[in-house]
């Protein structure tokens, strides 16, 4: 079976990949669980609950249960058939914190600006 989407780590202008760095901070089993759920989205898009949920304004979340009864989230957007992994965190409240969503939206704007620049040969 072929992937429908290709996941790509969002990269800051300084070359840092925040989601990759966040994943490295998780223990091996948690990292594997998050990776499997991202792969599920790549293979099965469009996909809904419980693996994935839209948050609005072009942001979606991959939902993963990890050790210790915790829940990890990876926020992503889609652009030209690419799944951009924008932000990852361990959820501590029922609702996605506004600062996490705002950070993902800011990174999405960067992705869109970059895509627009490539489209116009910039």
XYZ file of N, CA and C in Angstrom:
366
model
N 0.837 -1.186 0.000
C 0.000 0.000 0.000
C 0.886 1.255 0.000
N 0.509 2.236 -0.779
C 1.281 3.461 -0.921
C 0.742 4.562 -0.019
N 1.636 5.407 0.467
C 1.216 6.550 1.263
C 0.419 7.512 0.393
N -0.658 8.041 0.965
C -1.443 9.057 0.269
C -0.841 10.436 0.462
N -0.178 10.619 1.603
C 0.490 11.876 1.938
C 1.892 11.562 2.423
N 2.769 12.523 2.314
C 4.118 12.399 2.852
C 4.257 13.373 4.010
N 4.580 12.868 5.188
C 4.787 13.738 6.352
C 6.173 14.366 6.260
N 6.219 15.671 6.556
C 7.458 16.438 6.544
C 7.499 17.259 7.824
N 8.650 17.288 8.470
C 8.796 18.111 9.668
C 8.891 19.581 9.265
N 8.083 20.407 9.929
C 8.215 21.849 9.759
C 9.623 22.237 10.195
N 10.250 23.132 9.433
C 11.606 23.580 9.730
C 11.610 25.096 9.878
N 12.190 25.585 10.976
C 12.284 27.028 11.193
C 13.293 27.616 10.207
N 13.300 28.945 10.055
C 14.303 29.571 9.188
C 15.743 29.241 9.608
N 15.945 28.851 10.868
C 17.281 28.505 11.367
C 17.587 27.015 11.225
N 16.677 26.271 10.602
C 16.916 24.855 10.346
C 16.510 23.916 11.464
N 15.842 24.426 12.490
C 15.394 23.584 13.608
C 14.064 22.924 13.238
N 13.926 21.662 13.566
C 12.685 20.922 13.344
C 12.051 20.647 14.703
N 11.147 21.546 15.161
C 10.615 21.452 16.521
C 9.928 20.130 16.851
N 9.162 19.559 15.918
C 8.461 18.306 16.224
C 9.462 17.157 16.342
N 10.465 17.149 15.487
C 11.501 16.107 15.582
C 12.207 16.206 16.939
N 12.538 17.416 17.355
C 13.205 17.615 18.643
C 12.302 17.171 19.795
N 11.012 17.510 19.707
C 10.062 17.089 20.737
C 9.980 15.568 20.811
N 9.909 14.920 19.646
C 9.838 13.456 19.609
C 11.067 12.820 20.250
N 12.229 13.405 20.014
C 13.462 12.868 20.608
C 13.414 12.894 22.135
N 12.616 13.801 22.693
C 12.489 13.906 24.139
C 11.546 12.886 24.755
N 10.779 12.199 23.922
C 9.869 11.156 24.412
C 10.630 9.852 24.561
N 10.138 8.960 25.413
C 10.805 7.654 25.494
C 10.484 6.847 24.232
N 11.245 5.790 24.049
C 11.193 5.024 22.790
C 9.791 4.523 22.440
N 9.090 3.952 23.415
C 7.750 3.408 23.157
C 6.748 4.516 22.787
N 6.841 5.648 23.469
C 5.951 6.769 23.157
C 6.251 7.306 21.757
N 7.527 7.428 21.435
C 7.946 7.908 20.110
C 7.413 6.976 19.020
N 7.504 5.682 19.274
C 7.015 4.684 18.312
C 5.499 4.808 18.128
N 4.763 4.996 19.224
C 3.301 5.130 19.144
C 2.904 6.358 18.334
N 3.570 7.488 18.581
C 3.273 8.711 17.827
C 3.591 8.493 16.346
N 4.737 7.877 16.073
C 5.125 7.608 14.681
C 4.129 6.709 13.963
N 3.631 5.707 14.649
C 2.630 4.807 14.052
C 1.347 5.560 13.719
N 0.935 6.452 14.603
C -0.292 7.212 14.335
C -0.104 8.205 13.191
N 1.078 8.802 13.075
C 1.363 9.680 11.929
C 1.325 8.855 10.639
N 1.907 7.665 10.673
C 1.882 6.778 9.506
C 0.449 6.405 9.135
N -0.399 6.168 10.121
C -1.808 5.863 9.862
C -2.469 6.997 9.083
N -2.162 8.229 9.453
C -2.718 9.384 8.742
C -2.141 9.463 7.333
N -0.833 9.250 7.184
C -0.199 9.278 5.862
C -0.831 8.247 4.921
N -1.093 7.054 5.444
C -1.602 5.955 4.619
C -3.101 6.067 4.336
N -3.854 6.594 5.295
C -5.302 6.512 5.188
C -6.037 7.817 4.953
N -5.303 8.904 4.701
C -5.966 10.198 4.547
C -7.005 10.153 3.436
N -8.171 10.731 3.615
C -8.648 11.425 4.810
C -9.082 10.424 5.878
N -8.801 10.773 7.124
C -9.068 9.877 8.248
C -9.662 10.695 9.381
N -10.540 10.079 10.141
C -11.205 10.795 11.230
C -10.832 10.246 12.590
N -11.750 10.445 13.517
C -11.555 10.006 14.895
C -11.484 8.479 14.937
N -10.747 7.904 15.833
C -10.055 8.560 16.942
C -8.635 9.006 16.611
N -8.111 8.683 15.423
C -6.714 8.993 15.107
C -6.464 10.465 14.802
N -7.444 11.106 14.194
C -7.208 12.445 13.670
C -8.468 13.286 13.827
N -8.245 14.597 14.048
C -9.392 15.487 14.226
C -9.044 16.871 13.699
N -9.971 17.512 12.970
C -9.728 18.894 12.525
C -9.928 19.866 13.689
N -9.051 20.862 13.773
C -9.166 21.884 14.815
C -9.641 23.215 14.255
N -9.736 23.322 12.933
C -10.162 24.561 12.294
C -8.994 25.342 11.731
N -9.307 26.250 10.817
C -8.318 27.134 10.184
C -7.177 26.366 9.531
N -7.486 25.160 9.012
C -6.478 24.378 8.297
C -5.548 23.564 9.178
N -5.838 23.503 10.474
C -5.008 22.740 11.412
C -5.751 21.467 11.816
N -5.007 20.367 11.841
C -5.527 19.068 12.268
C -4.622 18.546 13.367
N -5.113 17.552 14.121
C -4.274 16.931 15.139
C -4.260 15.425 14.965
N -3.073 14.836 15.189
C -2.907 13.398 15.319
C -2.958 13.137 16.820
N -3.801 12.204 17.220
C -4.047 11.923 18.634
C -3.432 10.570 18.990
N -2.590 10.558 20.027
C -1.913 9.327 20.425
C -1.950 9.157 21.933
N -2.394 7.991 22.388
C -2.307 7.649 23.803
C -0.901 7.124 24.057
N -0.231 7.707 25.061
C 1.126 7.285 25.384
C 1.181 6.827 26.841
N 2.351 6.437 27.289
C 2.525 5.859 28.630
C 2.049 6.803 29.734
N 1.729 6.197 30.841
C 1.324 6.972 32.002
C -0.055 7.588 31.888
N -0.900 7.055 30.984
C -2.244 7.589 30.807
C -2.262 8.962 30.166
N -1.150 9.341 29.541
C -1.052 10.663 28.906
C -1.484 10.597 27.444
N -1.700 11.770 26.880
C -2.100 11.873 25.483
C -1.179 12.857 24.777
N -0.603 12.415 23.660
C 0.245 13.280 22.845
C -0.558 13.785 21.657
N -0.218 14.985 21.220
C -0.844 15.568 20.038
C 0.243 16.091 19.115
N 0.068 15.850 17.824
C 0.907 16.474 16.809
C -0.035 17.256 15.914
N 0.164 18.567 15.867
C -0.659 19.433 15.037
C -0.014 19.540 13.662
N -0.848 19.462 12.624
C -0.319 19.496 11.266
C -1.252 20.254 10.336
N -0.712 20.595 9.167
C -1.520 21.168 8.095
C -1.175 20.429 6.811
N -2.001 20.625 5.808
C -1.787 20.012 4.500
C -1.565 21.114 3.478
N -0.571 20.920 2.638
C -0.299 21.867 1.567
C 0.278 21.087 0.398
N -0.402 21.147 -0.737
C 0.052 20.494 -1.967
C 0.392 19.015 -1.743
N -0.472 18.306 -1.019
C -0.289 16.882 -0.805
C 0.781 16.519 0.209
N 1.263 17.507 0.958
C 2.274 17.266 1.983
C 1.655 17.523 3.353
N 1.926 16.624 4.295
C 1.453 16.746 5.669
C 2.602 17.373 6.471
N 2.469 18.646 6.825
C 3.505 19.354 7.570
C 3.258 19.201 9.065
N 4.210 18.569 9.758
C 4.127 18.383 11.201
C 4.608 19.669 11.858
N 3.666 20.428 12.435
C 3.944 21.784 12.896
C 4.325 21.884 14.363
N 3.673 21.102 15.221
C 3.872 21.260 16.670
C 3.454 19.985 17.379
N 4.234 19.585 18.362
C 3.908 18.413 19.160
C 3.941 18.747 20.638
N 3.048 18.137 21.402
C 3.010 18.366 22.840
C 2.240 17.244 23.524
N 2.447 17.129 24.827
C 1.677 16.195 25.646
C 0.545 17.007 26.248
N -0.660 16.554 25.996
C -1.858 17.288 26.400
C -2.081 17.165 27.905
N -2.334 18.310 28.538
C -2.542 18.320 29.979
C -3.958 18.749 30.355
N -4.671 19.307 29.394
C -6.038 19.766 29.647
C -6.969 19.138 28.620
N -8.255 19.223 28.873
C -9.242 18.641 27.959
C -9.231 19.337 26.603
N -9.127 20.646 26.604
C -9.145 21.433 25.380
C -7.710 21.743 24.941
N -7.479 21.794 23.629
C -6.153 22.148 23.128
C -5.841 23.579 23.547
N -4.736 23.793 24.280
C -4.405 25.141 24.736
C -4.250 26.121 23.572
N -4.763 27.328 23.780
C -4.717 28.358 22.748
C -3.317 28.659 22.259
N -2.328 28.633 23.161
C -0.965 28.948 22.751
C -0.410 27.876 21.816
N -0.778 26.618 22.022
C -0.332 25.545 21.135
C -0.974 25.689 19.759
N -2.259 25.990 19.736
C -2.962 26.179 18.466
C -2.419 27.401 17.732
N -2.164 28.491 18.446
C -1.636 29.706 17.819
C -0.253 29.464 17.223
N 0.581 28.709 17.925
C 1.910 28.383 17.402
C 1.793 27.589 16.102
N 0.884 26.621 16.076
C 0.671 25.837 14.853
C 0.171 26.726 13.717
N -0.736 27.648 14.015
C -1.245 28.567 12.986
C -0.131 29.454 12.444
N 0.739 29.931 13.336
C 1.861 30.768 12.910
C 2.793 29.964 11.988
N 3.076 28.737 12.355
C 3.945 27.896 11.522
C 3.266 27.553 10.205
N 1.957 27.371 10.216
C 1.223 27.121 8.973
C 1.350 28.316 8.028
N 1.242 29.523 8.572
C 1.407 30.728 7.731
C 2.792 30.730 7.077
N 3.807 30.324 7.823
C 5.160 30.249 7.265
C 5.227 29.234 6.132
N 4.591 28.072 6.336
C 4.556 27.038 5.293
C 3.871 27.583 4.044
N 2.738 28.247 4.216
C 1.993 28.780 3.078
C 2.777 29.872 2.354
N 3.447 30.735 3.114
C 4.260 31.789 2.498
C 5.398 31.185 1.694
N 6.015 30.156 2.241
C 7.104 29.472 1.562
C 6.604 28.810 0.265
N 5.441 28.171 0.343
C 4.860 27.517 -0.844
C 4.507 28.546 -1.893
N 3.992 29.691 -1.487
C 3.640 30.755 -2.413
C 4.893 31.298 -3.098
N 5.969 31.445 -2.332
C 7.229 31.913 -2.889
C 7.772 30.959 -3.942
N 7.685 29.643 -3.677
C 8.144 28.645 -4.663
C 7.286 28.693 -5.914
N 5.984 28.917 -5.721
C 5.051 28.959 -6.842
C 5.379 30.104 -7.794
N 5.877 31.215 -7.231
C 6.196 32.393 -8.039
C 7.670 32.493 -8.388
N 8.407 31.404 -8.134
C 9.826 31.366 -8.493
C 10.717 32.192 -7.586
N 10.264 32.468 -6.376
C 11.075 33.266 -5.438
C 11.994 32.398 -4.628
